[in-house]
Amino acid sequence: MAPKRRPEMSQVSSNGHNEFVFGEKGGRGKNLLSFLKNLSLTGPLLNSHKNDNSEEINRNINSSIYGEMTYGYTSPDTGGLILPKAAASLKGKRLSLLSFFPYGLSKIDTTDGSGTQSNNGGSSRLASPLFRHATNSMSALEASLRPSSRKSGFTDLDDDWDAQIDDVDPEVAPVVLKPVARSSTNDMIDLLHPDLMAFAPSLRISVERKPSQRHPSRDRALMDSHDRQAEQEVRFLNQMLTKLTKFQNILLKNDGTIDLHELRKLSWNGVPAELRASVWQLLVGYLPANKSRQASNLMRKRSEYAEGLKNVSTQILFKDDNVISSTANSSAASVPGGRDSNNRDNSVNKDKALYHQIKIDVKRTNPSMPLYSLAATQQSLKKILYLWAVRHPASGYVQGINDLCTPFYQIFLGNYIWQLQRKAAHKTGAPDDSPLFIPGILDDNDTQEQLILEDPKLMTYTAENFDPSRISDRVTAIIEADTYWCLARLLENITDNYINEQPGIHRQVSDLRNLILKIDPELLQHFEAEGIEFIQFLFRWMNCLLMREVSVGLIIRMWDTYLSETPLGFNLFHVYVCAAFLIKFSAELKEKDFQDILLFLQNPPTANWTEKDIEVMLSEAFIWQSLYVNKGAHLR
Amino acid sequence: MSFAPSTTSVKLVLLGEAAVGKSSLVLRFVSNDFQENKEPTIGAAFLTQKCTVGDRTIKYEIWDTAGQERFASLAPMYYRNAQAALVVYDITKPASFIKARHWVKELHEQASKDITIALVGNKYDLVADDNDSDDSLRKVSMEEGKALAEEEGLLFFETSAKSSHNVNEVFVAIGSKIPEAKPVTEELGSRPGNVGRIDLSGPALRSNLSDCAC
């Protein structure tokens, strides 16, 4: 309840920080105490999360503050706010606090799987002018806000290690921040001029919904809500700014070579969306750290991809699916299914059967996301997967690899859109972001590109609402090539998972079982008593790297960390992450029988998860890895 | 809640080539739902559904396996001790019928001797309107399916998970072929000596587990 929050408040006010000025508010005085009081007024909401009614109230407030457009809560019937029992206490607070975030947070916690989708369009607003402009006026605020503004866990090893220790206190609601795209270009205004937005009707808070607030003057409540919003806004901007600046410092450092060690350290805690494409390419070793070699290297790799594709497409015509599928049938028919009894005399037929398998899987890849039902996307995925499969015959195409392809594809597509947006913004006076661009993508002679640049809706596009068929063949080939090579690097890390008999997965499953034996022997005991075999649920966790269990937006966050591990974390580190994931549900699982355990683990309740949940899980995995790795053959 | 004394648990496994509609059949049976582009199954998925057959209730514990060849090495884990199997093919894809033949053979060789197998030709909705025309999408005739079923002693159905044609019928037919008071624990089920023997401990044990609240 509210009293638990008081010590924090008094601490803040006794430190003499009870008065401060918002940099963007034209010197209007703001009383922090009133802000905190408002925070404490949320107490009943925060603590009554078991009461569905309060969730309802909470959501109503949210939608009255932000309107349906910006606030991402889902309808109650999808269970958007129904929290898993175990985490409810902590999470209830987080959700409630989030309801005071003015914007830029609208999609934090949706259940549709795209909630925390990294979003280049949105972050582009944050990328440059705003941040640079806002820095000075806000830096003074940062110190005064710090006591109450805990950064989200493990966001930064360098600066916030201490803050993280404090975060153990569950009474301090953790803050999860995520830039998102806005659907309207008008939204540009609100970040540049928050004070204008303070008077926007859509931001008016409806205090009547809170019984305890029914009588105090409405004006006062209105001011308080402005305080809250401004406070959160400043906090949000500061976090994003600090992080972005650090990344920019590494990427733009002038000595010609990017410090990958520093980059890994920083990226482990999450990469800003607009820099993710280039950072990922650096982390997997596709984009050279030596800047003088970047352009030429990428050009070579991209033409290698094009060449490879040319060679295989003499056998397989990607565009003519009907021809392929009918011949694929007859070819598959000539191979009556012995496990490895492929007809080696007829490699063309074999390739066609392979193509058929990829084709039917691409159609049903990530069906919840519209991007993947578009013909252009499917065409690209087919090419990437097919080329990878024929060039890696020991493994070939295995179901699940199609899933692993998608984060790269959408990040790189989003990066192209972002580059276009920054280029367009630069023309109208925004700072030049081109030093941060992945080389060789934009081209003034590309007529289709010029059309997109002139599209008045350009600033609203993201990888989620843009049809890649509008992109020129030139850029499509680049996005495919970049996706191909990064996917190839990822799969190199887990080759054994997809070769015959999939020994890598069986090894991971047995490692995880041994790990659970150490960490949570009661859970293991319970599983054994119920007759659960780990492979029954772990197979998919390993084969698809949790992509079926966690929304792709959060998977992308996880990959920031996986890609920062050396060696890449998709193999060894993933086992520790799966252990953390499993143990997260330990208490519930111990109450369930065979059938319910399997049903639960096949569909774990992650719909409401935020990046914070992922980061906690990654941190636990990290701790266990440090504890158990290098301690002899602990897992064997 | 407690089960009627005549509730029988049946472990059932689905086998068949990729994308013939195994998961869709299960989704139709379990949730009476259909999704056009269902994600490929990885490894296997576990589902349960009850089904009334005559005067008793059958509780199916369903293992819906992945169709891709690479995952085939996992299949024995799932059909081991299964009392029933659905071998599914796509009536518009001849290769899937050949694959089905292979699965039937493997089940006869490796699975428990008294397993009840149903051969299921799925995607009937694709041919329902033009069954007799020359350009029909149908590539596997009903006669071929029936012939294989008779030869191997299988139940046979043509189904559509999309239109729900014949889907429940498959499970009812399997249920009525499952002997009453079948041993349900995995260890007992695999022991040849128990074939056909009435075993009271099995169902009793299972319903005790479900009624543990009392």
Tab-separated table of C-alpha atoms in Angstrom, chain A residues 192-602:
chain	number	residue	atom	x	y	z
A	192	LEU	CA	9.841	17.909	-29.323
A	193	HIS	CA	7.491	20.050	-27.327
A	194	PRO	CA	6.122	18.147	-24.391
A	195	ASP	CA	4.639	21.301	-22.956
A	196	LEU	CA	2.316	21.584	-25.911
A	197	MET	CA	1.196	18.092	-25.379
A	198	ALA	CA	0.422	18.788	-21.775
A	199	PHE	CA	-2.585	20.702	-22.954
A	200	ALA	CA	-3.652	18.280	-25.581
A	201	PRO	CA	-7.145	17.052	-24.818
A	202	SER	CA	-6.173	13.447	-25.288
A	203	LEU	CA	-3.966	13.689	-22.248
A	204	ARG	CA	-6.574	14.906	-19.857
A	205	ILE	CA	-6.848	12.594	-16.948
A	206	SER	CA	-10.211	11.535	-15.754
A	207	VAL	CA	-9.880	11.545	-12.022
A	208	GLU	CA	-13.508	10.687	-11.354
A	209	ARG	CA	-12.678	7.117	-11.910
A	210	LYS	CA	-10.602	7.027	-8.780
A	211	PRO	CA	-12.940	7.077	-5.789
A	212	SER	CA	-10.351	8.637	-3.508
A	213	GLN	CA	-9.927	11.508	-5.917
A	214	ARG	CA	-13.542	12.356	-6.371
A	215	HIS	CA	-13.603	15.498	-4.272
A	216	PRO	CA	-10.278	17.294	-4.484
A	217	SER	CA	-10.199	20.054	-6.978
A	218	ARG	CA	-10.071	18.947	-10.509
A	219	ASP	CA	-7.495	21.513	-11.471
A	220	ARG	CA	-5.128	20.270	-8.883
A	221	ALA	CA	-5.527	16.755	-10.115
A	222	LEU	CA	-4.964	17.919	-13.623
A	223	MET	CA	-1.719	19.581	-12.625
A	224	ASP	CA	-0.621	16.510	-10.796
A	225	SER	CA	-1.212	14.404	-13.804
A	226	HIS	CA	0.940	16.769	-15.789
A	227	ASP	CA	3.617	16.365	-13.204
A	228	ARG	CA	3.463	12.687	-13.495
A	229	GLN	CA	3.598	12.696	-17.208
A	230	ALA	CA	6.435	15.146	-17.329
A	231	GLU	CA	8.339	13.203	-14.760
A	232	GLN	CA	8.001	9.958	-16.625
A	233	GLU	CA	8.796	11.662	-19.828
A	234	VAL	CA	12.018	13.084	-18.523
A	235	ARG	CA	12.995	9.819	-17.007
A	236	PHE	CA	12.246	7.985	-20.195
A	237	LEU	CA	14.148	10.422	-22.349
A	238	ASN	CA	17.113	10.379	-20.057
A	239	GLN	CA	17.372	6.636	-20.139
A	240	MET	CA	17.055	6.426	-23.853
A	241	LEU	CA	19.452	9.251	-24.347
A	242	THR	CA	22.112	7.863	-22.079
A	243	LYS	CA	21.953	4.508	-23.738
A	244	LEU	CA	21.845	5.836	-27.251
A	245	THR	CA	24.757	8.163	-26.622
A	246	LYS	CA	26.877	5.327	-25.379
A	247	PHE	CA	26.167	3.265	-28.434
A	248	GLN	CA	26.803	6.197	-30.701
A	249	ASN	CA	30.085	6.856	-28.980
A	250	ILE	CA	31.213	3.336	-29.693
A	251	LEU	CA	29.955	3.240	-33.256
A	252	LEU	CA	31.183	6.681	-34.241
A	253	LYS	CA	34.525	6.639	-32.495
A	254	ASN	CA	36.996	8.055	-34.878
A	255	ASP	CA	39.886	5.645	-34.691
A	256	GLY	CA	38.615	3.503	-37.527
A	257	THR	CA	37.846	0.346	-35.603
A	258	ILE	CA	34.829	-0.325	-33.462
A	259	ASP	CA	35.618	-1.760	-30.061
A	260	LEU	CA	33.655	-4.995	-30.152
A	261	HIS	CA	34.451	-5.796	-26.563
A	262	GLU	CA	32.851	-2.566	-25.419
A	263	LEU	CA	29.991	-3.063	-27.812
A	264	ARG	CA	29.256	-6.528	-26.437
A	265	LYS	CA	29.331	-5.254	-22.905
A	266	LEU	CA	26.847	-2.561	-23.747
A	267	SER	CA	24.636	-4.625	-26.025
A	268	TRP	CA	24.225	-7.383	-23.489
A	269	ASN	CA	21.750	-5.112	-21.746
A	270	GLY	CA	19.788	-4.269	-24.847
A	271	VAL	CA	20.393	-2.355	-28.037
A	272	PRO	CA	18.463	0.786	-29.035
A	273	ALA	CA	16.070	-0.126	-31.801
A	274	GLU	CA	17.439	2.248	-34.400
A	275	LEU	CA	20.968	0.915	-34.024
A	276	ARG	CA	20.026	-2.715	-33.685
A	277	ALA	CA	20.574	-3.708	-37.292
A	278	SER	CA	24.138	-2.462	-37.450
A	279	VAL	CA	24.982	-3.606	-33.938
A	280	TRP	CA	23.694	-7.101	-34.630
A	281	GLN	CA	25.676	-7.251	-37.848
A	282	LEU	CA	28.788	-6.230	-35.943
A	283	LEU	CA	28.149	-8.720	-33.164
A	284	VAL	CA	27.720	-11.700	-35.471
A	285	GLY	CA	30.820	-10.639	-37.360
A	286	TYR	CA	29.099	-9.872	-40.624
A	287	LEU	CA	29.793	-6.151	-40.603
A	288	PRO	CA	33.542	-5.701	-40.022
A	289	ALA	CA	34.614	-3.723	-36.984
A	290	ASN	CA	37.228	-2.058	-39.133
A	291	LYS	CA	35.280	0.730	-40.749
A	292	SER	CA	37.491	1.050	-43.780
A	293	ARG	CA	36.555	-2.494	-44.728
A	294	GLN	CA	32.853	-2.323	-44.063
A	295	ALA	CA	31.578	-1.140	-47.419
A	296	SER	CA	33.740	-3.445	-49.494
A	297	ASN	CA	33.067	-6.443	-47.289
A	298	LEU	CA	29.335	-6.027	-47.407
A	299	MET	CA	29.427	-5.531	-51.134
A	300	ARG	CA	31.334	-8.772	-51.541
A	301	LYS	CA	29.019	-10.731	-49.255
A	302	ARG	CA	25.937	-9.363	-50.916
A	303	SER	CA	27.146	-10.293	-54.355
A	304	GLU	CA	28.124	-13.720	-53.047
A	305	TYR	CA	24.538	-14.179	-51.962
A	306	ALA	CA	23.255	-13.058	-55.340
A	307	GLU	CA	25.627	-15.437	-57.104
A	308	GLY	CA	24.608	-18.331	-54.895
A	309	LEU	CA	21.004	-17.639	-55.604
A	310	LYS	CA	21.611	-17.457	-59.320
A	311	ASN	CA	23.174	-20.896	-59.248
A	312	VAL	CA	20.345	-22.557	-57.401
A	313	SER	CA	17.567	-20.798	-59.217
A	314	THR	CA	18.640	-22.391	-62.468
A	315	GLN	CA	17.111	-25.494	-60.910
A	316	ILE	CA	14.361	-23.949	-58.894
A	317	LEU	CA	12.197	-21.175	-60.231
A	318	PHE	CA	11.188	-19.249	-57.177
A	319	LYS	CA	8.486	-17.370	-58.911
A	320	ASP	CA	6.658	-20.305	-60.418
A	321	ASP	CA	5.294	-22.079	-57.422
A	322	ASN	CA	2.750	-24.152	-59.267
A	323	VAL	CA	5.316	-25.840	-61.419
A	324	ILE	CA	7.471	-26.485	-58.408
A	325	SER	CA	4.840	-27.904	-56.174
A	326	SER	CA	3.561	-30.391	-58.692
A	327	THR	CA	7.023	-31.615	-59.570
A	328	ALA	CA	7.996	-31.589	-55.943
A	329	ASN	CA	5.193	-34.008	-55.279
A	330	SER	CA	6.352	-36.502	-57.817
A	331	SER	CA	9.918	-36.158	-56.670
A	332	ALA	CA	8.996	-36.691	-53.076
A	333	ALA	CA	6.949	-39.644	-54.211
A	334	SER	CA	10.052	-41.253	-55.592
A	335	VAL	CA	11.602	-41.056	-52.152
A	336	PRO	CA	9.377	-43.220	-50.042
A	337	GLY	CA	10.373	-41.798	-46.800
A	338	GLY	CA	13.062	-43.920	-45.210
A	339	ARG	CA	14.681	-41.670	-42.704
A	340	ASP	CA	17.755	-40.971	-44.700
A	341	SER	CA	17.035	-42.856	-47.815
A	342	ASN	CA	17.135	-39.812	-50.010
A	343	ASN	CA	17.516	-40.619	-53.595
A	344	ARG	CA	21.016	-39.454	-54.270
A	345	ASP	CA	20.826	-40.103	-57.969
A	346	ASN	CA	18.255	-37.462	-58.361
A	347	SER	CA	19.530	-34.373	-56.679
A	348	VAL	CA	17.283	-32.094	-58.681
A	349	ASN	CA	14.206	-33.863	-57.405
A	350	LYS	CA	15.635	-33.760	-53.952
A	351	ASP	CA	16.091	-30.022	-54.256
A	352	LYS	CA	12.541	-29.646	-55.402
A	353	ALA	CA	11.269	-31.601	-52.436
A	354	LEU	CA	13.357	-29.350	-50.228
A	355	TYR	CA	11.904	-26.303	-51.889
A	356	HIS	CA	8.422	-27.689	-51.430
A	357	GLN	CA	9.020	-28.130	-47.699
A	358	ILE	CA	10.302	-24.575	-47.379
A	359	LYS	CA	7.424	-23.229	-49.392
A	360	ILE	CA	4.758	-24.826	-47.223
A	361	ASP	CA	6.517	-23.646	-44.078
A	362	VAL	CA	7.081	-20.061	-45.182
A	363	LYS	CA	3.346	-19.773	-45.770
A	364	ARG	CA	2.748	-20.609	-42.134
A	365	THR	CA	5.639	-18.721	-40.581
A	366	ASN	CA	4.632	-16.343	-37.801
A	367	PRO	CA	0.996	-16.225	-38.949
A	368	SER	CA	0.136	-13.750	-36.201
A	369	MET	CA	2.154	-10.988	-37.840
A	370	PRO	CA	0.787	-9.437	-41.054
A	371	LEU	CA	4.278	-8.837	-42.470
A	372	TYR	CA	4.730	-12.567	-42.929
A	373	SER	CA	1.583	-13.060	-44.920
A	374	LEU	CA	2.790	-10.628	-47.600
A	375	ALA	CA	3.939	-12.185	-50.844
A	376	ALA	CA	7.150	-10.157	-50.984
A	377	THR	CA	8.171	-11.246	-47.500
A	378	GLN	CA	7.435	-14.873	-48.222
A	379	GLN	CA	9.394	-14.712	-51.444
A	380	SER	CA	12.424	-13.361	-49.601
A	381	LEU	CA	12.222	-15.944	-46.839
A	382	LYS	CA	11.938	-18.757	-49.371
A	383	LYS	CA	15.107	-17.644	-51.127
A	384	ILE	CA	17.067	-17.188	-47.912
A	385	LEU	CA	16.025	-20.520	-46.439
A	386	TYR	CA	16.460	-22.430	-49.655
A	387	LEU	CA	19.928	-21.104	-50.327
A	388	TRP	CA	20.994	-21.802	-46.774
A	389	ALA	CA	19.649	-25.343	-46.931
A	390	VAL	CA	21.345	-26.308	-50.195
A	391	ARG	CA	24.609	-24.837	-48.991
A	392	HIS	CA	24.447	-26.728	-45.709
A	393	PRO	CA	23.497	-30.230	-46.800
A	394	ALA	CA	24.480	-31.916	-43.533
A	395	SER	CA	21.628	-30.141	-41.887
A	396	GLY	CA	19.420	-29.008	-44.712
A	397	TYR	CA	16.257	-27.159	-43.949
A	398	VAL	CA	14.719	-28.106	-40.613
A	399	GLN	CA	11.392	-26.746	-39.444
A	400	GLY	CA	12.039	-24.001	-36.946
A	401	ILE	CA	14.840	-22.437	-38.961
A	402	ASN	CA	12.100	-20.490	-40.695
A	403	ASP	CA	11.283	-18.939	-37.317
A	404	LEU	CA	14.921	-18.051	-36.668
A	405	CYS	CA	15.072	-16.146	-39.914
A	406	THR	CA	12.337	-13.684	-39.006
A	407	PRO	CA	14.016	-11.441	-36.392
A	408	PHE	CA	16.873	-10.662	-38.777
A	409	TYR	CA	14.526	-10.050	-41.670
A	410	GLN	CA	12.284	-7.626	-39.862
A	411	ILE	CA	15.144	-5.802	-38.157
A	412	PHE	CA	16.923	-5.269	-41.463
A	413	LEU	CA	13.741	-4.271	-43.244
A	414	GLY	CA	13.043	-1.861	-40.405
A	415	ASN	CA	16.556	-0.496	-40.682
A	416	TYR	CA	16.029	0.357	-44.341
A	417	ILE	CA	12.851	2.206	-43.476
A	418	TRP	CA	14.690	3.984	-40.688
A	419	GLN	CA	17.505	5.051	-43.000
A	420	LEU	CA	14.946	6.482	-45.395
A	421	GLN	CA	13.237	8.309	-42.576
A	422	ARG	CA	16.473	9.802	-41.321
A	423	LYS	CA	17.454	10.800	-44.804
A	424	ALA	CA	14.126	12.531	-45.328
A	425	ALA	CA	14.371	14.216	-41.949
A	426	HIS	CA	17.884	15.412	-42.709
A	427	LYS	CA	16.580	17.188	-45.801
A	428	THR	CA	14.287	19.189	-43.576
A	429	GLY	CA	16.984	20.164	-41.153
A	430	ALA	CA	17.451	17.234	-38.829
A	431	PRO	CA	21.024	16.223	-38.029
A	432	ASP	CA	22.766	13.907	-40.440
A	433	ASP	CA	22.551	10.344	-39.154
A	434	SER	CA	24.214	8.780	-42.146
A	435	PRO	CA	27.429	7.919	-40.245
A	436	LEU	CA	25.259	5.416	-38.354
A	437	PHE	CA	23.860	3.796	-41.492
A	438	ILE	CA	24.851	0.340	-42.588
A	439	PRO	CA	26.822	1.056	-45.775
A	440	GLY	CA	25.631	0.458	-49.291
A	441	ILE	CA	21.880	0.468	-48.803
A	442	LEU	CA	20.624	3.888	-49.892
A	443	ASP	CA	21.024	4.917	-53.512
A	444	ASP	CA	19.857	8.169	-55.088
A	445	ASN	CA	19.444	6.465	-58.443
A	446	ASP	CA	16.925	3.975	-57.080
A	447	THR	CA	13.620	5.269	-58.397
A	448	GLN	CA	11.492	3.111	-56.122
A	449	GLU	CA	13.479	4.397	-53.181
A	450	GLN	CA	12.818	7.982	-54.257
A	451	LEU	CA	9.103	7.229	-54.363
A	452	ILE	CA	9.154	5.946	-50.795
A	453	LEU	CA	11.168	8.997	-49.738
A	454	GLU	CA	8.446	11.213	-51.137
A	455	ASP	CA	5.665	9.256	-49.471
A	456	PRO	CA	4.000	11.655	-47.019
A	457	LYS	CA	3.411	8.719	-44.694
A	458	LEU	CA	7.067	7.711	-44.648
A	459	MET	CA	7.557	8.704	-41.018
A	460	THR	CA	4.804	6.377	-39.901
A	461	TYR	CA	6.237	3.237	-41.446
A	462	THR	CA	7.777	0.407	-39.526
A	463	ALA	CA	8.608	-3.153	-40.449
A	464	GLU	CA	5.143	-3.998	-39.224
A	465	ASN	CA	3.055	-1.767	-41.433
A	466	PHE	CA	5.146	-1.528	-44.575
A	467	ASP	CA	4.744	-3.729	-47.621
A	468	PRO	CA	8.208	-4.815	-48.755
A	469	SER	CA	6.943	-5.205	-52.314
A	470	ARG	CA	7.443	-1.441	-52.610
A	471	ILE	CA	11.167	-1.873	-52.193
A	472	SER	CA	13.355	-2.126	-55.274
A	473	ASP	CA	14.867	-5.453	-56.267
A	474	ARG	CA	18.250	-3.963	-55.439
A	475	VAL	CA	17.362	-3.286	-51.808
A	476	THR	CA	15.353	-6.475	-51.466
A	477	ALA	CA	18.473	-8.382	-52.443
A	478	ILE	CA	20.485	-6.461	-49.858
A	479	ILE	CA	18.037	-7.170	-47.053
A	480	GLU	CA	17.927	-10.821	-48.059
A	481	ALA	CA	21.702	-11.075	-48.228
A	482	ASP	CA	22.190	-9.453	-44.836
A	483	THR	CA	19.519	-11.720	-43.352
A	484	TYR	CA	21.076	-14.740	-44.999
A	485	TRP	CA	24.556	-14.132	-43.665
A	486	CYS	CA	23.435	-13.303	-40.155
A	487	LEU	CA	21.178	-16.340	-40.072
A	488	ALA	CA	24.106	-18.400	-41.286
A	489	ARG	CA	26.283	-17.103	-38.461
A	490	LEU	CA	23.592	-17.883	-35.927
A	491	LEU	CA	23.096	-21.401	-37.254
A	492	GLU	CA	26.845	-22.000	-37.210
A	493	ASN	CA	26.515	-21.640	-33.452
A	494	ILE	CA	23.979	-24.471	-33.266
A	495	THR	CA	24.811	-26.678	-36.244
A	496	ASP	CA	24.393	-29.831	-34.174
A	497	ASN	CA	20.797	-28.933	-33.471
A	498	TYR	CA	19.731	-29.597	-37.027
A	499	ILE	CA	21.880	-32.397	-38.378
A	500	ASN	CA	20.626	-35.958	-38.426
A	501	GLU	CA	19.213	-37.087	-35.069
A	502	GLN	CA	19.718	-33.547	-33.780
A	503	PRO	CA	22.403	-34.422	-31.211
A	504	GLY	CA	22.837	-30.775	-30.213
A	505	ILE	CA	19.287	-30.597	-28.931
A	506	HIS	CA	19.614	-33.853	-27.022
A	507	ARG	CA	22.806	-32.570	-25.444
A	508	GLN	CA	21.109	-29.295	-24.490
A	509	VAL	CA	18.160	-31.171	-23.006
A	510	SER	CA	20.398	-33.340	-20.902
A	511	ASP	CA	22.482	-30.322	-19.827
A	512	LEU	CA	19.353	-28.538	-18.758
A	513	ARG	CA	18.095	-31.514	-16.848
A	514	ASN	CA	21.367	-31.672	-14.937
A	515	LEU	CA	21.188	-27.974	-14.305
A	516	ILE	CA	17.689	-28.280	-12.851
A	517	LEU	CA	18.980	-31.094	-10.677
A	518	LYS	CA	21.380	-28.563	-9.155
A	519	ILE	CA	19.130	-25.528	-9.026
A	520	ASP	CA	15.695	-26.947	-8.324
A	521	PRO	CA	15.863	-30.622	-7.419
A	522	GLU	CA	12.285	-30.600	-6.130
A	523	LEU	CA	11.027	-29.651	-9.538
A	524	LEU	CA	12.981	-32.434	-11.144
A	525	GLN	CA	11.641	-34.850	-8.581
A	526	HIS	CA	8.103	-33.739	-9.267
A	527	PHE	CA	8.573	-34.125	-13.017
A	528	GLU	CA	9.901	-37.607	-12.532
A	529	ALA	CA	7.042	-38.555	-10.264
A	530	GLU	CA	4.619	-37.368	-12.900
A	531	GLY	CA	6.423	-39.126	-15.714
A	532	ILE	CA	7.443	-35.978	-17.534
A	533	GLU	CA	10.357	-36.350	-19.872
A	534	PHE	CA	12.273	-33.154	-20.472
A	535	ILE	CA	12.499	-33.733	-24.175
A	536	GLN	CA	8.721	-33.649	-24.385
A	537	PHE	CA	8.622	-29.916	-23.845
A	538	LEU	CA	12.245	-28.877	-24.237
A	539	PHE	CA	12.597	-30.047	-27.777
A	540	ARG	CA	10.699	-27.107	-29.118
A	541	TRP	CA	12.389	-24.662	-26.743
A	542	MET	CA	15.710	-25.709	-28.188
A	543	ASN	CA	14.719	-26.231	-31.796
A	544	CYS	CA	13.074	-22.802	-32.069
A	545	LEU	CA	15.062	-20.966	-29.371
A	546	LEU	CA	11.896	-20.131	-27.405
A	547	MET	CA	10.434	-18.306	-30.391
A	548	ARG	CA	7.180	-20.220	-30.022
A	549	GLU	CA	6.952	-19.424	-26.325
A	550	VAL	CA	7.843	-15.725	-26.297
A	551	SER	CA	6.677	-12.923	-28.583
A	552	VAL	CA	9.054	-11.916	-31.337
A	553	GLY	CA	9.538	-8.435	-29.887
A	554	LEU	CA	10.914	-9.934	-26.698
A	555	ILE	CA	12.896	-12.513	-28.618
A	556	ILE	CA	14.636	-9.642	-30.351
A	557	ARG	CA	15.571	-8.253	-26.962
A	558	MET	CA	16.848	-11.678	-25.945
A	559	TRP	CA	18.968	-11.822	-29.058
A	560	ASP	CA	20.659	-8.558	-28.131
A	561	THR	CA	22.072	-10.539	-25.246
A	562	TYR	CA	22.644	-13.815	-27.081
A	563	LEU	CA	24.550	-11.993	-29.790
A	564	SER	CA	26.683	-10.261	-27.174
A	565	GLU	CA	27.808	-13.526	-25.652
A	566	THR	CA	31.077	-15.057	-26.806
A	567	PRO	CA	30.632	-17.605	-28.232
A	568	LEU	CA	27.170	-16.607	-29.377
A	569	GLY	CA	24.581	-17.502	-26.792
A	570	PHE	CA	22.225	-19.596	-28.909
A	571	ASN	CA	23.859	-22.791	-27.804
A	572	LEU	CA	25.309	-22.866	-24.298
A	573	PHE	CA	23.818	-19.713	-22.826
A	574	HIS	CA	20.397	-20.650	-24.179
A	575	VAL	CA	20.366	-23.674	-21.895
A	576	TYR	CA	20.750	-21.404	-18.883
A	577	VAL	CA	18.040	-19.113	-20.195
A	578	CYS	CA	15.695	-22.067	-20.618
A	579	ALA	CA	16.502	-23.120	-17.075
A	580	ALA	CA	15.593	-19.656	-15.826
A	581	PHE	CA	12.458	-19.748	-17.940
A	582	LEU	CA	11.403	-23.110	-16.551
A	583	ILE	CA	12.187	-22.251	-12.953
A	584	LYS	CA	10.210	-19.068	-13.240
A	585	PHE	CA	7.141	-21.311	-13.267
A	586	SER	CA	8.495	-23.793	-10.755
A	587	ALA	CA	5.961	-23.145	-8.011
A	588	GLU	CA	3.021	-23.517	-10.341
A	589	LEU	CA	4.434	-26.584	-12.015
A	590	LYS	CA	4.914	-28.381	-8.722
A	591	GLU	CA	1.152	-28.179	-8.195
A	592	LYS	CA	0.311	-29.746	-11.538
A	593	ASP	CA	0.028	-33.293	-12.814
A	594	PHE	CA	1.493	-34.794	-15.969
A	595	GLN	CA	-1.141	-33.530	-18.281
A	596	ASP	CA	-1.344	-30.009	-16.886
A	597	ILE	CA	2.423	-29.641	-16.771
A	598	LEU	CA	2.695	-30.400	-20.458
A	599	LEU	CA	-0.233	-28.221	-21.404
A	600	PHE	CA	1.234	-25.391	-19.350
A	601	LEU	CA	4.744	-25.670	-20.732
A	602	GLN	CA	3.491	-25.856	-24.286
